[in-house]
Coordinates of C-alpha atoms in Angstrom, one line a residue:
M11 CA 5.4 -14.9 -2.1
S12 CA 9.1 -15.4 -2.6
K13 CA 11.4 -12.6 -3.5
E14 CA 11.7 -14.0 -7.1
L15 CA 7.9 -13.4 -7.5
D16 CA 7.9 -9.8 -6.0
I17 CA 8.0 -8.5 -9.6
L18 CA 4.4 -9.9 -10.0
A19 CA 3.0 -8.2 -6.9
E20 CA 2.2 -4.9 -8.6
W21 CA 0.2 -6.7 -11.3
V22 CA -1.5 -9.0 -8.7
V23 CA -2.6 -6.1 -6.6
W24 CA -3.9 -4.2 -9.7
G25 CA -5.7 -7.4 -11.0
S26 CA -7.3 -8.0 -7.6
L27 CA -8.8 -4.6 -7.5
E28 CA -9.4 -3.8 -11.2
K29 CA -12.9 -5.4 -11.4
K30 CA -14.1 -3.7 -8.3
R31 CA -16.4 -0.7 -9.0
D32 CA -17.3 0.4 -5.5
L33 CA -14.8 2.8 -3.9
E34 CA -15.5 1.4 -0.4
T35 CA -14.6 -2.1 -1.6
I36 CA -11.5 -0.8 -3.3
L37 CA -10.4 1.0 -0.1
L38 CA -11.0 -2.1 2.1
K39 CA -9.5 -4.7 -0.3
G40 CA -6.6 -2.4 -1.2
H41 CA -5.8 -1.9 2.5
L42 CA -5.9 -5.7 3.0
L43 CA -3.5 -6.2 0.1
L44 CA -1.1 -3.6 1.4
E45 CA -1.2 -5.3 4.8
M46 CA -0.3 -8.6 3.1
I47 CA 2.7 -6.9 1.5
L48 CA 3.7 -5.4 4.8
D49 CA 3.5 -8.8 6.4
M50 CA 5.7 -10.3 3.7
I51 CA 8.5 -7.7 4.2
L52 CA 8.3 -7.8 8.0
L53 CA 8.4 -11.7 8.1
R54 CA 11.4 -11.6 5.7
N55 CA 13.1 -9.4 8.2
G56 CA 12.6 -11.4 11.3
V57 CA 9.3 -9.9 12.7
N58 CA 7.7 -13.4 13.0
D59 CA 4.6 -12.4 15.0
C60 CA 3.6 -9.4 12.8
R61 CA 0.4 -10.9 11.6
A62 CA -1.2 -10.3 15.0
F63 CA -0.2 -6.6 14.9
S64 CA -2.4 -3.6 13.8
F65 CA -1.7 -2.0 10.5
Y66 CA -0.4 1.1 12.3
R67 CA 2.1 -1.0 14.3
K68 CA 3.3 -2.7 11.1
I69 CA 3.9 0.7 9.6
G70 CA 6.0 1.6 12.7
L71 CA 8.0 -1.6 12.4
L72 CA 8.6 -1.0 8.7
D73 CA 9.9 2.5 9.5
K74 CA 12.5 0.9 11.9
L75 CA 14.0 -1.3 9.2
N76 CA 17.6 -0.4 8.3
V77 CA 16.8 0.8 4.7
T78 CA 19.4 2.5 2.5
D79 CA 16.8 4.6 0.7
R80 CA 15.4 6.5 3.7
N81 CA 13.7 9.1 1.5
K82 CA 11.6 6.3 -0.2
L83 CA 10.9 4.7 3.1
E84 CA 9.6 8.0 4.5
K85 CA 7.3 8.5 1.5
V86 CA 6.0 4.9 1.9
V87 CA 5.3 5.4 5.6
V88 CA 3.4 8.6 4.8
A89 CA 1.3 6.9 2.1
L90 CA 0.5 3.9 4.3
T91 CA -0.4 6.1 7.2
Q92 CA -2.8 8.2 5.0
I93 CA -4.5 5.1 3.6
N94 CA -4.8 3.6 7.0
T95 CA -6.5 6.9 8.2
L96 CA -9.0 6.7 5.3
R97 CA -9.7 3.0 6.1
N98 CA -10.2 3.8 9.8
R99 CA -12.6 6.7 8.9
L100 CA -14.6 4.3 6.7
A101 CA -14.7 1.7 9.5
H102 CA -15.6 4.0 12.4
E103 CA -17.4 7.1 11.0
V104 CA -21.0 6.4 10.1
L105 CA -21.3 9.4 7.8
F106 CA -17.9 9.1 6.1
I107 CA -18.1 9.1 2.3
V108 CA -15.3 7.5 0.4
D109 CA -16.1 9.6 -2.7
N110 CA -14.2 12.5 -1.3
S111 CA -11.1 14.3 -2.5
D112 CA -8.9 12.7 0.2
F113 CA -8.9 9.3 -1.6
S114 CA -8.1 10.9 -4.9
Y115 CA -5.4 13.2 -3.4
W116 CA -3.8 10.1 -1.8
A117 CA -3.7 8.3 -5.2
I118 CA -2.3 11.4 -7.0
E119 CA 0.5 11.7 -4.4
V120 CA 1.4 8.0 -4.5
L121 CA 1.5 8.1 -8.3
A122 CA 3.6 11.3 -8.2
N123 CA 6.1 9.9 -5.6
F124 CA 6.7 6.4 -6.9
N125 CA 7.5 4.6 -10.1
G126 CA 5.2 1.8 -11.3
A127 CA 3.4 0.3 -14.3
K128 CA 0.3 1.8 -15.9
F129 CA -2.0 -1.0 -16.8
T130 CA -5.0 1.0 -18.1
K131 CA -6.1 4.5 -19.0
Y132 CA -6.5 6.6 -15.8
T133 CA -10.0 7.4 -14.6
Y134 CA -10.9 8.4 -11.1
R135 CA -11.3 4.8 -10.1
T136 CA -8.4 3.3 -12.0
K137 CA -6.0 6.0 -10.7
I138 CA -6.8 4.8 -7.1
I139 CA -6.3 1.2 -8.1
H140 CA -3.0 1.9 -9.7
A141 CA -1.9 3.8 -6.6
F142 CA -2.4 0.6 -4.5
S143 CA -0.4 -1.5 -7.0
V144 CA 2.4 1.0 -7.4
L145 CA 2.7 1.4 -3.6
S146 CA 2.8 -2.4 -3.2
K147 CA 5.7 -2.6 -5.7
N148 CA 7.6 0.1 -3.9
I149 CA 7.2 -1.4 -0.5
L150 CA 8.7 -4.6 -1.8
E151 CA 11.5 -2.7 -3.4
L152 CA 12.5 -1.5 0.0
D153 CA 13.3 -5.0 1.0
Q154 CA 16.1 -5.0 -1.6
S155 CA 17.8 -2.0 0.1
I156 CA 17.6 -3.3 3.7
Q157 CA 21.0 -3.5 5.3
Q158 CA 21.5 -6.6 7.5

């Protein structure tokens, strides 16, 4: 996606998750969409082999970018780390249940910390979906504040 189309990313992420009903699917697909956004910003900033890296390593590389809005970057890094932890728990803990308060807490924090569009009335599920779309938009906005 080119920089000119970044404005659509928030809507694309929301639209990709909106029809999903199962929270496990929303977590897995949302994580993949965030990874795609991370790849875009890292590739634009010269990290050409980033697609082979783990999500965790990509977060670390994002954190090292020379961004003017460090406060926003720190909040993005926290949100990405938290969602990665939830995704890893789902992938590696047999008894992990996604319907817990950690997922909802993550979404509430993302929506409180970042600006973004509200496409539908909030429910438990749509609040989580909106958190993924809002976080995507805010990750891409960091690219505009990177100092070369």
